[in-house]
Structures are given as structure tokens and as C-alpha cells.
PDB file of C-alpha atoms in Angstrom:
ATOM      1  CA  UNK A 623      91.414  45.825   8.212  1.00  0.00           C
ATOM      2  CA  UNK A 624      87.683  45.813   9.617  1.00  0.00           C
ATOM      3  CA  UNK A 625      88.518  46.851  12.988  1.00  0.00           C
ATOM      4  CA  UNK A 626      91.620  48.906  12.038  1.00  0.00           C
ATOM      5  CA  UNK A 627      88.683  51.311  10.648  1.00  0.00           C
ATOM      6  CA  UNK A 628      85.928  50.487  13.496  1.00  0.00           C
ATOM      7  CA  UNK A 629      89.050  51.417  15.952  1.00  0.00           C
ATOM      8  CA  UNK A 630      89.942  54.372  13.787  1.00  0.00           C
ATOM      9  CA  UNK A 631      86.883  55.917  14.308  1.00  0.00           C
ATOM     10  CA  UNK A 632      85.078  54.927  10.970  1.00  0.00           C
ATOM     11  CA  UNK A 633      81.399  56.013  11.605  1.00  0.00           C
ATOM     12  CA  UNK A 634      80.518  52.322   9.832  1.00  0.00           C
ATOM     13  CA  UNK A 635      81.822  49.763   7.315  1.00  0.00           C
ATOM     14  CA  UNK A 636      80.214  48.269   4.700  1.00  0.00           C
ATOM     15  CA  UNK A 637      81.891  44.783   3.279  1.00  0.00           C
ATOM     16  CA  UNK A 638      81.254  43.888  -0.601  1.00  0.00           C
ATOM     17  CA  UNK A 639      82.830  40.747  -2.076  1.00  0.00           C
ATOM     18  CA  UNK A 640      82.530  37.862  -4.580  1.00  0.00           C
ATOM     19  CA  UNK A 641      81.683  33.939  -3.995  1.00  0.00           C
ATOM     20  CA  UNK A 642      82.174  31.625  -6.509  1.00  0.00           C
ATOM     21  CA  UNK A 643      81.072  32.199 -10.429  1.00  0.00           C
ATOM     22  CA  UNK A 644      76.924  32.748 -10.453  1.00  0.00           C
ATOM     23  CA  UNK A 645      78.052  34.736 -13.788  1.00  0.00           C
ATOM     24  CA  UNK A 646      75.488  37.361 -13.408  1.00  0.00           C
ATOM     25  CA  UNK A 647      72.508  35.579 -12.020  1.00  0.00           C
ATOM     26  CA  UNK A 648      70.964  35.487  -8.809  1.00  0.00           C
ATOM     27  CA  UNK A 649      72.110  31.593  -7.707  1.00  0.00           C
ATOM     28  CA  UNK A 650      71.625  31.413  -3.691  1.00  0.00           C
ATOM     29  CA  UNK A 651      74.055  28.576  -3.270  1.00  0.00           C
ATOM     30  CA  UNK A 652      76.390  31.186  -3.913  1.00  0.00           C
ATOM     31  CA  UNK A 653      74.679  33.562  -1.110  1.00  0.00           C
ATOM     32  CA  UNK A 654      77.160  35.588   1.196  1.00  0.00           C
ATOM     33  CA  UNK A 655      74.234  35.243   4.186  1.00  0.00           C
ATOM     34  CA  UNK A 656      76.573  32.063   5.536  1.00  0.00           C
ATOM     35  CA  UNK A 657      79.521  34.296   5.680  1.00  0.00           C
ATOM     36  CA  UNK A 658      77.618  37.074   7.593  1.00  0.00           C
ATOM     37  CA  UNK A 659      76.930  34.705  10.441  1.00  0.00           C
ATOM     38  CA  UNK A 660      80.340  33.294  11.019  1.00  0.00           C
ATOM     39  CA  UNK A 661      81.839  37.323  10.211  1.00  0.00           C
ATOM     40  CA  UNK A 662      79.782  38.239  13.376  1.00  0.00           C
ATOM     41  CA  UNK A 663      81.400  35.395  15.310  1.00  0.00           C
ATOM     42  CA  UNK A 664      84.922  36.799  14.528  1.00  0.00           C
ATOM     43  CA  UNK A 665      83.890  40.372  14.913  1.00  0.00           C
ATOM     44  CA  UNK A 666      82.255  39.576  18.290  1.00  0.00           C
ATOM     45  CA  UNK A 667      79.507  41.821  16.797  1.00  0.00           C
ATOM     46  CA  UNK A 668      76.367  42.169  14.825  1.00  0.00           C
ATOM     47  CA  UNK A 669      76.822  41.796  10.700  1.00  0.00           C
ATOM     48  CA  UNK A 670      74.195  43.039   8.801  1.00  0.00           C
ATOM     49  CA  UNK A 671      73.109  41.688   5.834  1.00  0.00           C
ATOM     50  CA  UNK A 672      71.827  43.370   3.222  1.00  0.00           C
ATOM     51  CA  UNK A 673      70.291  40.639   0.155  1.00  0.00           C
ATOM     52  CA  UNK A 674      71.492  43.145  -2.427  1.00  0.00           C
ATOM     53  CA  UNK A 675      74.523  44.946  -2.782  1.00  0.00           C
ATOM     54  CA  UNK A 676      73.135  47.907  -5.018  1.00  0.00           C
ATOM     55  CA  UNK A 677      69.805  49.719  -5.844  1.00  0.00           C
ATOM     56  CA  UNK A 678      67.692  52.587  -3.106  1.00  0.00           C
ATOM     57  CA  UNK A 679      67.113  49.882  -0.670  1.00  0.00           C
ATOM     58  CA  UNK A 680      70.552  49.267  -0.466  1.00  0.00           C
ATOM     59  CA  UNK A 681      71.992  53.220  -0.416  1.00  0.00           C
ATOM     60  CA  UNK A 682      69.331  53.972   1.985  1.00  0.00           C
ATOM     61  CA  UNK A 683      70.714  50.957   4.806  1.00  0.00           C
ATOM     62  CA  UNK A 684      73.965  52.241   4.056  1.00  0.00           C
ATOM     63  CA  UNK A 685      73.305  55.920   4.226  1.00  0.00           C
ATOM     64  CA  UNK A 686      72.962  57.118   7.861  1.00  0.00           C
ATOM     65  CA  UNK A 687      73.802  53.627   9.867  1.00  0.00           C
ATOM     66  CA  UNK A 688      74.215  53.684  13.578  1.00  0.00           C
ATOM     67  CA  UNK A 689      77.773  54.243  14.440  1.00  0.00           C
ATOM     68  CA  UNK A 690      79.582  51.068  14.418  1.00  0.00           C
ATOM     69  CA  UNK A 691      77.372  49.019  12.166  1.00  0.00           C
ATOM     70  CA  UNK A 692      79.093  46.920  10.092  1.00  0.00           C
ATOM     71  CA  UNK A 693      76.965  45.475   6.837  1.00  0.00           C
ATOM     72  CA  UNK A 694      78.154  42.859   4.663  1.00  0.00           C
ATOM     73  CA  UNK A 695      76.330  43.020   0.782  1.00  0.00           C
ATOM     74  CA  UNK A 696      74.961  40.082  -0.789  1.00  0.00           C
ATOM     75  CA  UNK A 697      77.230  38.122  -3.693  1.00  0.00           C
ATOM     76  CA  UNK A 698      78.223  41.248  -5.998  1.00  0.00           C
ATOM     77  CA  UNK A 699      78.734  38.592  -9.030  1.00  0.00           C
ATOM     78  CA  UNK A 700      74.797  37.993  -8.611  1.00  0.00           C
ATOM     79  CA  UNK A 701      74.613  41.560 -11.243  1.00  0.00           C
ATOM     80  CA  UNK A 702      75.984  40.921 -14.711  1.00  0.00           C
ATOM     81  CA  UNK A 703      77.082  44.393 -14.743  1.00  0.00           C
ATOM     82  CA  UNK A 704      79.800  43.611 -11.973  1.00  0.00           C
ATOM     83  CA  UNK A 705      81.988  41.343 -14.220  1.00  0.00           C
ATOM     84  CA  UNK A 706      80.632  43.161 -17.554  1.00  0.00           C
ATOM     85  CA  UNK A 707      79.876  39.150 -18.692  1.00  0.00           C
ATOM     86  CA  UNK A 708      77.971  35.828 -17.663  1.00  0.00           C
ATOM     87  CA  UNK A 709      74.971  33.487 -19.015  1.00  0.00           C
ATOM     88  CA  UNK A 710      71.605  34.399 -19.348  1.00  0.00           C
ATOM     89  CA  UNK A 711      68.337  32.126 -18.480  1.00  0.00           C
ATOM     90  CA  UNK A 712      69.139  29.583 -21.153  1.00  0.00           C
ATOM     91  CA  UNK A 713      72.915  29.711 -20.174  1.00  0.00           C
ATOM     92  CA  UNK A 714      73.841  31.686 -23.412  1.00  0.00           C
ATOM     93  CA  UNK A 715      76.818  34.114 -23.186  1.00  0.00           C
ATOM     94  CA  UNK A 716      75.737  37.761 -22.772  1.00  0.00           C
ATOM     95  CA  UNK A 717      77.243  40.689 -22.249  1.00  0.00           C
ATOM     96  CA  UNK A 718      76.217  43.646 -19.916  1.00  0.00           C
ATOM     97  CA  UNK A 719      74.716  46.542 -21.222  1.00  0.00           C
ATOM     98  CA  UNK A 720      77.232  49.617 -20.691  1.00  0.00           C
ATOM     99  CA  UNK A 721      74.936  52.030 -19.433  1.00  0.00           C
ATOM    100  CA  UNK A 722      73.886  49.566 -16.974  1.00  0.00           C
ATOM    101  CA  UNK A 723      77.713  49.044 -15.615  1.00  0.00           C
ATOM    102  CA  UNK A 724      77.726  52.582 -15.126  1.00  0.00           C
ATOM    103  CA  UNK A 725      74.578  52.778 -12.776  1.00  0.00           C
ATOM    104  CA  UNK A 726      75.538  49.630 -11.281  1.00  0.00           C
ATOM    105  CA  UNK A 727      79.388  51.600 -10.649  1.00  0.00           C
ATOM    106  CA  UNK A 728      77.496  54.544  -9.355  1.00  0.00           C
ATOM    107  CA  UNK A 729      75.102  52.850  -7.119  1.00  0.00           C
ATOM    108  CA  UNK A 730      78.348  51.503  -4.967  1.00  0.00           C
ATOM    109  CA  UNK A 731      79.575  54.849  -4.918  1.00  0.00           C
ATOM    110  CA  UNK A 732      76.963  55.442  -3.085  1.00  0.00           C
ATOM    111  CA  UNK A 733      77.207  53.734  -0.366  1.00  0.00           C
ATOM    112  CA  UNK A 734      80.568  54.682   1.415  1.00  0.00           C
ATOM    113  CA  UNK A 735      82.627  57.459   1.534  1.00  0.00           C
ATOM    114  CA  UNK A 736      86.254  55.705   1.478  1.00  0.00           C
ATOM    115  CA  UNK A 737      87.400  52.987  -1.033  1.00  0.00           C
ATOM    116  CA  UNK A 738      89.636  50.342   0.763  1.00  0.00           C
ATOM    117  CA  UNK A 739      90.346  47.435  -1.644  1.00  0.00           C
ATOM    118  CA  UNK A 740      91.686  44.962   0.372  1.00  0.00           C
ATOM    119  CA  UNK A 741      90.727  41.555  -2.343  1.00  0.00           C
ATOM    120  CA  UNK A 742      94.656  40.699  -3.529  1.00  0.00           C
ATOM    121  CA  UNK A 743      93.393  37.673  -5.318  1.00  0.00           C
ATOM    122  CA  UNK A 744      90.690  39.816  -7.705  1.00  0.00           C
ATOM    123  CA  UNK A 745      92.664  43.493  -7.852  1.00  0.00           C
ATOM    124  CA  UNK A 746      94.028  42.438 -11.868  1.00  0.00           C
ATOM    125  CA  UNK A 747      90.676  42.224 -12.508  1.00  0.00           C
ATOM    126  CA  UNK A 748      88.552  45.075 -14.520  1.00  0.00           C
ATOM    127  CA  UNK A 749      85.470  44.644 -12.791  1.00  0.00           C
ATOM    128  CA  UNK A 750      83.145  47.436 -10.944  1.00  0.00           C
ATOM    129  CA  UNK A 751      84.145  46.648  -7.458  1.00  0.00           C
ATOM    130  CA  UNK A 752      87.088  46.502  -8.399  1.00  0.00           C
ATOM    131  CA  UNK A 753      88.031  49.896  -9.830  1.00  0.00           C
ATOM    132  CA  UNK A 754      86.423  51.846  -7.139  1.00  0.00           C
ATOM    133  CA  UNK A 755      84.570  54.583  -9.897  1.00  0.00           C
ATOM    134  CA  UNK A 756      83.922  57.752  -8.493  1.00  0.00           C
ATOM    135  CA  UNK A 757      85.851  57.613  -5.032  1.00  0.00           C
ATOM    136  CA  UNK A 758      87.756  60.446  -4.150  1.00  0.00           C
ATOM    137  CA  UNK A 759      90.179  58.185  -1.358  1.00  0.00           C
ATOM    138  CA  UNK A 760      90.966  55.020  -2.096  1.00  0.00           C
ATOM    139  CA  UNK A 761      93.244  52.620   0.067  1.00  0.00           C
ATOM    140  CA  UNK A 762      94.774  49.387   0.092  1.00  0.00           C
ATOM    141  CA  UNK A 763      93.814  47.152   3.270  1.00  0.00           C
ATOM    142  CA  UNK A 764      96.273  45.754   5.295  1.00  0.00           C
ATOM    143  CA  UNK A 765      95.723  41.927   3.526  1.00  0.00           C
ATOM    144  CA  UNK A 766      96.771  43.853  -0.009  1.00  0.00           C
ATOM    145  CA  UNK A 767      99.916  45.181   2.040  1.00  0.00           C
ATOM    146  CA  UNK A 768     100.803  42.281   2.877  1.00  0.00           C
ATOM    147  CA  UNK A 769     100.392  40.401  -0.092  1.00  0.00           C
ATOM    148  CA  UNK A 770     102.961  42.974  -1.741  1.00  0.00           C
ATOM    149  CA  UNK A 771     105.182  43.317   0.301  1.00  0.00           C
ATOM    150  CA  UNK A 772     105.580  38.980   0.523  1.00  0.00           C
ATOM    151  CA  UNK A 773     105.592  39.542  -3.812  1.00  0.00           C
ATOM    152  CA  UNK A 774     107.886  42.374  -3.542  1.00  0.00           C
ATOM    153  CA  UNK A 775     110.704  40.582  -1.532  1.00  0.00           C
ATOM    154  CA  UNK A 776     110.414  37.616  -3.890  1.00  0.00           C
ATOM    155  CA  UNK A 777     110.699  39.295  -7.037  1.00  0.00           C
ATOM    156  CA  UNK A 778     113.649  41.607  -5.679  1.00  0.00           C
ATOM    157  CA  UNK A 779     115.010  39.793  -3.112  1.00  0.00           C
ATOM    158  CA  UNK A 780     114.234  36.542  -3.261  1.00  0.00           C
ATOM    159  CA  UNK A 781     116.120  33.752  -1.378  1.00  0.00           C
ATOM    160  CA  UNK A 782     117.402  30.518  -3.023  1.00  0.00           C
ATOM    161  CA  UNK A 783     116.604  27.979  -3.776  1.00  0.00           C
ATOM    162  CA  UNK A 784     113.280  29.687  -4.670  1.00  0.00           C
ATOM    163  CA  UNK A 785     110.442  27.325  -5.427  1.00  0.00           C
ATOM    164  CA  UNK A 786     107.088  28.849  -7.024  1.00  0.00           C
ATOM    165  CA  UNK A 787     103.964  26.070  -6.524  1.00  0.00           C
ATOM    166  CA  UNK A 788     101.259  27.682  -9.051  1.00  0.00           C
ATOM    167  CA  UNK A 789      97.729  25.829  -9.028  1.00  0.00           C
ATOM    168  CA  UNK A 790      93.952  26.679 -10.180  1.00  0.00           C
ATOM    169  CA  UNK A 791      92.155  26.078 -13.289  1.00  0.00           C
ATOM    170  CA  UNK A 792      93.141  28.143 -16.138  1.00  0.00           C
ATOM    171  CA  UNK A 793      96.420  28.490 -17.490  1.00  0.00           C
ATOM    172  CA  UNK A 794      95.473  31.452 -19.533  1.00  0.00           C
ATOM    173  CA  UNK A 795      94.570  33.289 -16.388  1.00  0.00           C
ATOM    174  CA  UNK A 796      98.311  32.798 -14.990  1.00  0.00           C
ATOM    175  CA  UNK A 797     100.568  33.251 -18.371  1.00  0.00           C
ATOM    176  CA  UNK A 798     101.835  36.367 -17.101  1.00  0.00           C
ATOM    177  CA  UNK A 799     102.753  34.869 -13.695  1.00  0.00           C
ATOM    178  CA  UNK A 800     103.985  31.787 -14.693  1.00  0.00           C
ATOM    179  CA  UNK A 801     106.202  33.947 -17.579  1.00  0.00           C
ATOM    180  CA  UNK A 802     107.036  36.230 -14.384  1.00  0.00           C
ATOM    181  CA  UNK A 803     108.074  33.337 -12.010  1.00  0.00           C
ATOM    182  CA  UNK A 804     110.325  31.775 -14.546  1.00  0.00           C
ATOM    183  CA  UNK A 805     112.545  34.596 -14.539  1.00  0.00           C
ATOM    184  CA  UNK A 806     113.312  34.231 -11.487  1.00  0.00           C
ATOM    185  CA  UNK A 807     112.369  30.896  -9.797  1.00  0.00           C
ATOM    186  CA  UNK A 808     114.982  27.403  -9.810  1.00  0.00           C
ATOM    187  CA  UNK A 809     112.101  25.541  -9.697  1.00  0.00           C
ATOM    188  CA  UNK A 810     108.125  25.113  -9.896  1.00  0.00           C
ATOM    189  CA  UNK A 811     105.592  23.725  -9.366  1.00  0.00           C
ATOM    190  CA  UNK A 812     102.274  22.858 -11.723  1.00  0.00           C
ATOM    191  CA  UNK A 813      98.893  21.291  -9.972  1.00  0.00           C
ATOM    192  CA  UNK A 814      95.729  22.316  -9.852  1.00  0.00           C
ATOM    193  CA  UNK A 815      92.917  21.612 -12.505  1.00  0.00           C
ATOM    194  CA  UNK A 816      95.471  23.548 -15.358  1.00  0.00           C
ATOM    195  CA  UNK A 817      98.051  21.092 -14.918  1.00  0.00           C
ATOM    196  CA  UNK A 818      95.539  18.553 -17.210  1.00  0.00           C
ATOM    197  CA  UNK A 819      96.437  21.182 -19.785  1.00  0.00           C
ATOM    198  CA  UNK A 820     100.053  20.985 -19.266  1.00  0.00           C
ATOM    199  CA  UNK A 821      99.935  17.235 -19.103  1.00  0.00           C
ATOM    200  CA  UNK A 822      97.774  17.157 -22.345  1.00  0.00           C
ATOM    201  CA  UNK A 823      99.843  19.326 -24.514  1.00  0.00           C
ATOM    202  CA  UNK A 824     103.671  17.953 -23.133  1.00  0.00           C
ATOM    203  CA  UNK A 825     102.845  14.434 -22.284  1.00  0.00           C
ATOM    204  CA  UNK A 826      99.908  13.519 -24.824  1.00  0.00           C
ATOM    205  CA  UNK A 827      97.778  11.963 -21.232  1.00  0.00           C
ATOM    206  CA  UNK A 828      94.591  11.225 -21.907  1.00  0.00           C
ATOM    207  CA  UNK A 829      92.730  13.263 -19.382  1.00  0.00           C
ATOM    208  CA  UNK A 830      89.132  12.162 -19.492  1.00  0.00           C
ATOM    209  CA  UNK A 831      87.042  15.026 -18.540  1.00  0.00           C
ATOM    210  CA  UNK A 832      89.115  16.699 -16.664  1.00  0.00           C
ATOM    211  CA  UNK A 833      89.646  20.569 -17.060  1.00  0.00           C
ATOM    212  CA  UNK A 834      91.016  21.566 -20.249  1.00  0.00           C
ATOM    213  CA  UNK A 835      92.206  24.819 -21.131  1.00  0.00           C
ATOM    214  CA  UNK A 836      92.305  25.285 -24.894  1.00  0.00           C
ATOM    215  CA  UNK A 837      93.374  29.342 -24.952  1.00  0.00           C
ATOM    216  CA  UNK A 838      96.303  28.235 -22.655  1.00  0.00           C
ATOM    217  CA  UNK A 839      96.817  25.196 -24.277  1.00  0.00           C
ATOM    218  CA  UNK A 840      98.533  27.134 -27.214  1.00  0.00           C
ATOM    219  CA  UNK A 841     100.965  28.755 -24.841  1.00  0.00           C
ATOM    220  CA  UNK A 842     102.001  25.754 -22.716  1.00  0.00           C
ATOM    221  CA  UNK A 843     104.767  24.710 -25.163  1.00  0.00           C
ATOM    222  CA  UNK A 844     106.581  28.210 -24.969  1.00  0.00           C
ATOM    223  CA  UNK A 845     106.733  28.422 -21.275  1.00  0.00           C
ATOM    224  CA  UNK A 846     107.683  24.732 -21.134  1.00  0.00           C
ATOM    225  CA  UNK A 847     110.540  25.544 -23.577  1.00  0.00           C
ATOM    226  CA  UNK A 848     111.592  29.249 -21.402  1.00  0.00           C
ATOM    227  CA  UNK A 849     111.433  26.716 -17.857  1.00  0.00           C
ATOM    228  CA  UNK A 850     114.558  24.318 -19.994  1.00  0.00           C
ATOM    229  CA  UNK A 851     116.113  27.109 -21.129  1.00  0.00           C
ATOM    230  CA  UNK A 852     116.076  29.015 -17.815  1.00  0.00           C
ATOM    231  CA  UNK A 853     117.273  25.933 -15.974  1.00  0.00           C
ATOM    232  CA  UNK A 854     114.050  25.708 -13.971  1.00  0.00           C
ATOM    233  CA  UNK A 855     113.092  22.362 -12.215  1.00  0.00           C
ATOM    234  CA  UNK A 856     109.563  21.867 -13.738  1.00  0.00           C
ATOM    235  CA  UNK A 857     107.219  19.511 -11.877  1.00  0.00           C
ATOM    236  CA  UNK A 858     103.752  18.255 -12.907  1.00  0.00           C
ATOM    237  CA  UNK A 859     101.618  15.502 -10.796  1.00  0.00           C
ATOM    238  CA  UNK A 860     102.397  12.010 -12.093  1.00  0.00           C
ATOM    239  CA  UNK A 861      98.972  10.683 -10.383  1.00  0.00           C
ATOM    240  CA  UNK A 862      95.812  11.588  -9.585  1.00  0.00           C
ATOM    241  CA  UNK A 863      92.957  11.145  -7.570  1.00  0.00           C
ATOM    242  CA  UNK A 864      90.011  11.282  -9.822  1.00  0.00           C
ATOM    243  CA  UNK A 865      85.921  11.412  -9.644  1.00  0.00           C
ATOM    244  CA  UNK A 866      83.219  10.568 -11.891  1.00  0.00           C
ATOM    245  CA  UNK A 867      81.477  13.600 -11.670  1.00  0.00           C
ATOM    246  CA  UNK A 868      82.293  17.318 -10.165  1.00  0.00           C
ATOM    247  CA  UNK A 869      80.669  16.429  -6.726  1.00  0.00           C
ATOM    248  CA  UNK A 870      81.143  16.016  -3.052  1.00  0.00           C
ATOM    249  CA  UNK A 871      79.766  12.424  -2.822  1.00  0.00           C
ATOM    250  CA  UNK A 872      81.521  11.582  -6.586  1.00  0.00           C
ATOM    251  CA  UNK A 873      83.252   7.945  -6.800  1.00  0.00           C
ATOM    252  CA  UNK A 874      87.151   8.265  -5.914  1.00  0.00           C
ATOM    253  CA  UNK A 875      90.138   6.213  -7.281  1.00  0.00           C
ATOM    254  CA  UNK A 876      93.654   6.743  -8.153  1.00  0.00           C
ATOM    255  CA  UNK A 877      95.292   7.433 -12.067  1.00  0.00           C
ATOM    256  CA  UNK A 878      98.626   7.979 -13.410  1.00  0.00           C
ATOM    257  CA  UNK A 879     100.373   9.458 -16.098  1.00  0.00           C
ATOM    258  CA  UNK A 880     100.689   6.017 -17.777  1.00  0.00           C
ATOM    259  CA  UNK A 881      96.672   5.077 -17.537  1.00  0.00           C
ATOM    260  CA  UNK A 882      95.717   8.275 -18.243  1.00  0.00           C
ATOM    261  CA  UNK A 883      92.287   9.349 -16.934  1.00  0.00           C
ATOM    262  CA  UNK A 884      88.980   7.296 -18.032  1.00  0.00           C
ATOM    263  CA  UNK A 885      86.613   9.081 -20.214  1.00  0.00           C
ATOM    264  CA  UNK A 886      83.424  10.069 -17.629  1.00  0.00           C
ATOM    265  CA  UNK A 887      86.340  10.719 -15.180  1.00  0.00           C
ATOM    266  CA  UNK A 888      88.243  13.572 -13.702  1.00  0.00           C
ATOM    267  CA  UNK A 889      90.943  14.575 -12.129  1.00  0.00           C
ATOM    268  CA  UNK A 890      90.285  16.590  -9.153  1.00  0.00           C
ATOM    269  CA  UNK A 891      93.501  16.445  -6.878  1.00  0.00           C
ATOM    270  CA  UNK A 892      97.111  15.362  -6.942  1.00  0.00           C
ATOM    271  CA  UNK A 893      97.633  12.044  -6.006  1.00  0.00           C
ATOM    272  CA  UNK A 894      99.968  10.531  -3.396  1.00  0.00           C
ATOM    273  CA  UNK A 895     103.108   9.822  -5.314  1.00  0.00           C
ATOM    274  CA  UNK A 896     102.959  13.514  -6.363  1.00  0.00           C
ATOM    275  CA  UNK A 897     102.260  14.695  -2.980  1.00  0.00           C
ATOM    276  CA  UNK A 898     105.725  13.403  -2.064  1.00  0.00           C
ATOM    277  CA  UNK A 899     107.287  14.736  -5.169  1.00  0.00           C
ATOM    278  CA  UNK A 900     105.744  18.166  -3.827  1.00  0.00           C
ATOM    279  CA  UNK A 901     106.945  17.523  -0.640  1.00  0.00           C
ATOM    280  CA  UNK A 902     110.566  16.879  -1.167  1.00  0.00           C
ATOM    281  CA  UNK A 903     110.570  20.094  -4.091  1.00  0.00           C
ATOM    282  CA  UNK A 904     109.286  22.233  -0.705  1.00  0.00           C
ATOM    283  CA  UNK A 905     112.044  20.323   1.361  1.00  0.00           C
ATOM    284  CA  UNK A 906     114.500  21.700  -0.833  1.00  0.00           C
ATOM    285  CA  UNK A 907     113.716  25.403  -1.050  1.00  0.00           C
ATOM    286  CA  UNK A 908     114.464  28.404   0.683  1.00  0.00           C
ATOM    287  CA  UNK A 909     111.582  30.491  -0.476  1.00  0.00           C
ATOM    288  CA  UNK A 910     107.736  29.514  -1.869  1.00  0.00           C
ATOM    289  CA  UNK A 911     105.640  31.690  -3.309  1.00  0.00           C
ATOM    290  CA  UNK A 912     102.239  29.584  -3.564  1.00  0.00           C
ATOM    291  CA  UNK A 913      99.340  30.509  -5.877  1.00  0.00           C
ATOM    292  CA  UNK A 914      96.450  28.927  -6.214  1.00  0.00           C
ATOM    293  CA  UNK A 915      95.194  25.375  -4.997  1.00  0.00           C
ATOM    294  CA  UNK A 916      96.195  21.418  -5.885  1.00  0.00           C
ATOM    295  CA  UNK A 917      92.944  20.433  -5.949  1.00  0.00           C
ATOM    296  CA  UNK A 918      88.982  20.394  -5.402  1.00  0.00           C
ATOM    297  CA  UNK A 919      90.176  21.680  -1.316  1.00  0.00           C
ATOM    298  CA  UNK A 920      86.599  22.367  -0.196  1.00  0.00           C
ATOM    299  CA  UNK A 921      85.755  18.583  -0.380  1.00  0.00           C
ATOM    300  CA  UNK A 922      87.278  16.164   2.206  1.00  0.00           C
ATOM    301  CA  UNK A 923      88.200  13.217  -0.870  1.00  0.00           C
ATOM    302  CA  UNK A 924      89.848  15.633  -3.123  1.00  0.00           C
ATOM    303  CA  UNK A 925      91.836  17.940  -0.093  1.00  0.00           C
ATOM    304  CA  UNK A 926      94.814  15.947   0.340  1.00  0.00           C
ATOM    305  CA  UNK A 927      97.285  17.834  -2.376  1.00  0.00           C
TER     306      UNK A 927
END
């Protein structure tokens, strides 16, 4: 999409995206600088970074560039007023102030002419970068496309056997997908840090500390009950690899269903008796749609799933 509108004569292009959840505060482990380096690499040409992403400092960089500049915005989830929500200095629960969302709206307005939304992962989402206030063309970006067009041939045309593989943290953030996918899937697949929920609710497994999701927890029964009824294959990990803390360099061993995960401990990827239950579910179908990861991917112990 980038140079699609550098070839297409676009006078300049400025990037804007999330990175992780700083929930409104300025956190620079979260910074997009890294990114800006390594999007210069695959550009073959200078990113500039900008360590805001609204505010005069920011609509004056972005107003008049010279032609061909490409600037990338620092972490847009480092302003409350992007999400509408996050924690303040004593990591209570605030909202943003209204007003403030709007100036915050208008400020990216600002700086670009054309609206391409090209985040496929983050378009359900209400926030401010996300809506594209005030823009008079808006577009889709060629990843977007994509991503429909892949959703749009398995929800109309899909092929069989048809095997959805749905992972990440929250089963409340994935109700109406999973509800979705069960119309239409033979079989599925549960991992990620909301299959502890899953496991919890249908199994009674003790998952230590572990990821629990007690909004989706409520639910989990029902869609359980629609998978039987629907005829859908419906796997969850029987092991585990687990840590005793949330950290690159945390202690690694192996639980099952049957143990149960230690209190202090946590499961952070699939273990290998589940990998080859994956395995042989992908074996057998025709057509995945995959959402969402197994496990804790970024670090090298918990990657595996």
C-alpha cells in the first residue's frame, strides 16, 4: 500500500499505528522509533519519525513535506483520547475527556489529505484512528482487501472440510466470531491465552494464573453447546507449556489437563501433545481461517504452538 501511493504520485505519506496496550500513557517500551528503522530498510528509503502523532509540531512536519517523504507517528495509544479509555498515574481506570477526543480526532485530520485504513486486525474497533473523522476520501489499503476478500470466500464459499483455529486472549473480544465461525465451520480450533477460560468453565482445570476471562466466561457454555449441536469438531490444548511469571527469561515446564496449572504459574503456549492434535485437525482440512496466536509468539520458549 505505501508505495502503491509513493508510485501513484502521492506528494507524501504519513503512517499512524498502534503497538501493544500503553492504555493512554506515554510508555517508551512501546515506542514505534524501532519500527521506523527497519520500515526504512524495506522501503529502501528514509522514514521519518515524528515522537508524537498529534499537536502543531506534528501538523506543521506533516504540512508541506518534501515530495516523497514518508513519516511514520509515534505509538497513537500513547493519548488516552485515541482508545477513549486506559489507567492513569496510579493505574486507576479513567476515561477520556470528550472534548479532548474531538481535538485529538481533529488534530489527525490535519495531517493528510486522504484516509487509507489499511489495519484489518483494529477496523471493529471505535477508536479515533480508526474512524477517520473529518476526511472527505477514505480508502481501504490493499492488506484490508485482502483480508476480505480471504473472509469473503470463506463465509460464502468456503471449501470443506473447513477448519477455523481462533487464538488470543479474550474470549469476549471474539464471541461474535466464534458465534460466526460455528455456522459454518466442521471443526475448530481454541488456543491462545482464552482457551484457560474455555478449559476453566468446561473442564473445571485449575489454571493457576493463567489468563482468565470472566465477561467471556459466562458465554463459553452457550457456544460450547451451539459447536455439539452444529456438529462441529471442538478442540482445546490438553497440555501446556507454562512460566512462572509473564517474562522472556520466566522458568518453563510442561502441564496437562489432568495436573492442572500450579498456582504462581501460567500457561503461555500449547504444549506438544496439542501441537500434534493441531497438526493432524490442519491435516484434515480443506480450508483454515486462522485468527489470532497459540501462544506468547514473540518469546523463543513460548513460540512453538
Amino acid at each position: 500500500t505505501i508505495n502503491y501511493v509513493l508510485a501513484n504520485k502521492a506528494k507524501s505519506v504519513v503512517l499512524a499505528s498502534h503497538l501493544g496496550r500503553p492504555d493512554g500513557t506515554r510508555n517508551m517500551k512501546y515506542s514505534l522509533k524501532p519500527v521506523a528503522d527497519e520500515l526504512s530498510k524495506l522501503l529502501k528509503k528514509p522514514v521519518r519519525f515524528l515522537d508524537d502523532c498529534v499537536g502543531p509540531a506534528v501538523e506543521e512536519a506533516c504540512k508541506d513535506p518534501p515530495p516523497g517523504t514518508v513519516i511514520l507517528l509515534e505509538n497513537l495509544r500513547f493519548h488516552i483520547e485515541e482508545e477513549g479509555k486506559g489507567v492513569d498515574a496510579e493505574g486507576k481506570k479513567v476515561k477520556a475527556d470528550p472534548e479532548k477526543v474531538k481535538e485529538f480526532r481533529a488534530s489527525l485530520r490535519r495531517l493528510a489529505d486522504v484516509y487509507v485504513n489499511d489495519a484489518f486486525g483494529t477496523a471493529h474497533r471505535a477508536h479515533s484512528s480508526m474512524m477517520g473523522d473529518g476526511f472527505d476520501i477514505r480508502a481501504a489499503g490493499f492488506l484490508l482487501k485482502k483480508e476480505l476478500e480471504y473472509f469473503n470466500k470463506a463465509l460464502h464459499e468456503p471449501e470443506k472440510p473447513f477448519l477455523a483455529i481462533l487464538g488470543g486472549a479474550k474470549v469476549a473480544d471474539k464471541i461474535q466470531l466464534i458465534e460466526n465461525m460455528l455456522d459454518r465451520v466442521d471443526e475448530m480450533i481454541i488456543g491462545g491465552g482464552m482457551a484457560f477460560t474455555f478449559l476453566n468453565v468446561l473442564k473445571g482445570m485449575k489454571i493457576g494464573s493463567s489468563l482468565f476471562d470472566k465477561d467471556g466466561a459466562e458465554i463459553v457454555p452457550a457456544l460450547k453447546e451451539k459447536a455439539d449441536k452444529k456438529g462441529v469438531r471442538f478442540n482445546l490444548p490438553e497440555d501446556f507449556v507454562i512460566g512462572d511469571k509473564f517474562a522472556e527469561d520466566a522458568k518453563v515446564e510442561v502441564a496437562d489437563i489432568n495436573t492442572g496449572i500450579p498456582d504462581g504459574w501460567m500457561g503461555l503456549d500449547i504444549g506438544p501433545k496439542s501441537l500434534e492434535n493441531f497438526r493432524e485437525a490442519v491435516g484434515r482440512a480443506r480450508l483454515i481461517v486462522w485468527n489470532g496466536p497459540m501462544g506468547v509468539f514473540e518469546w523463543k520458549s513460548f513460540e512453538k504452538g
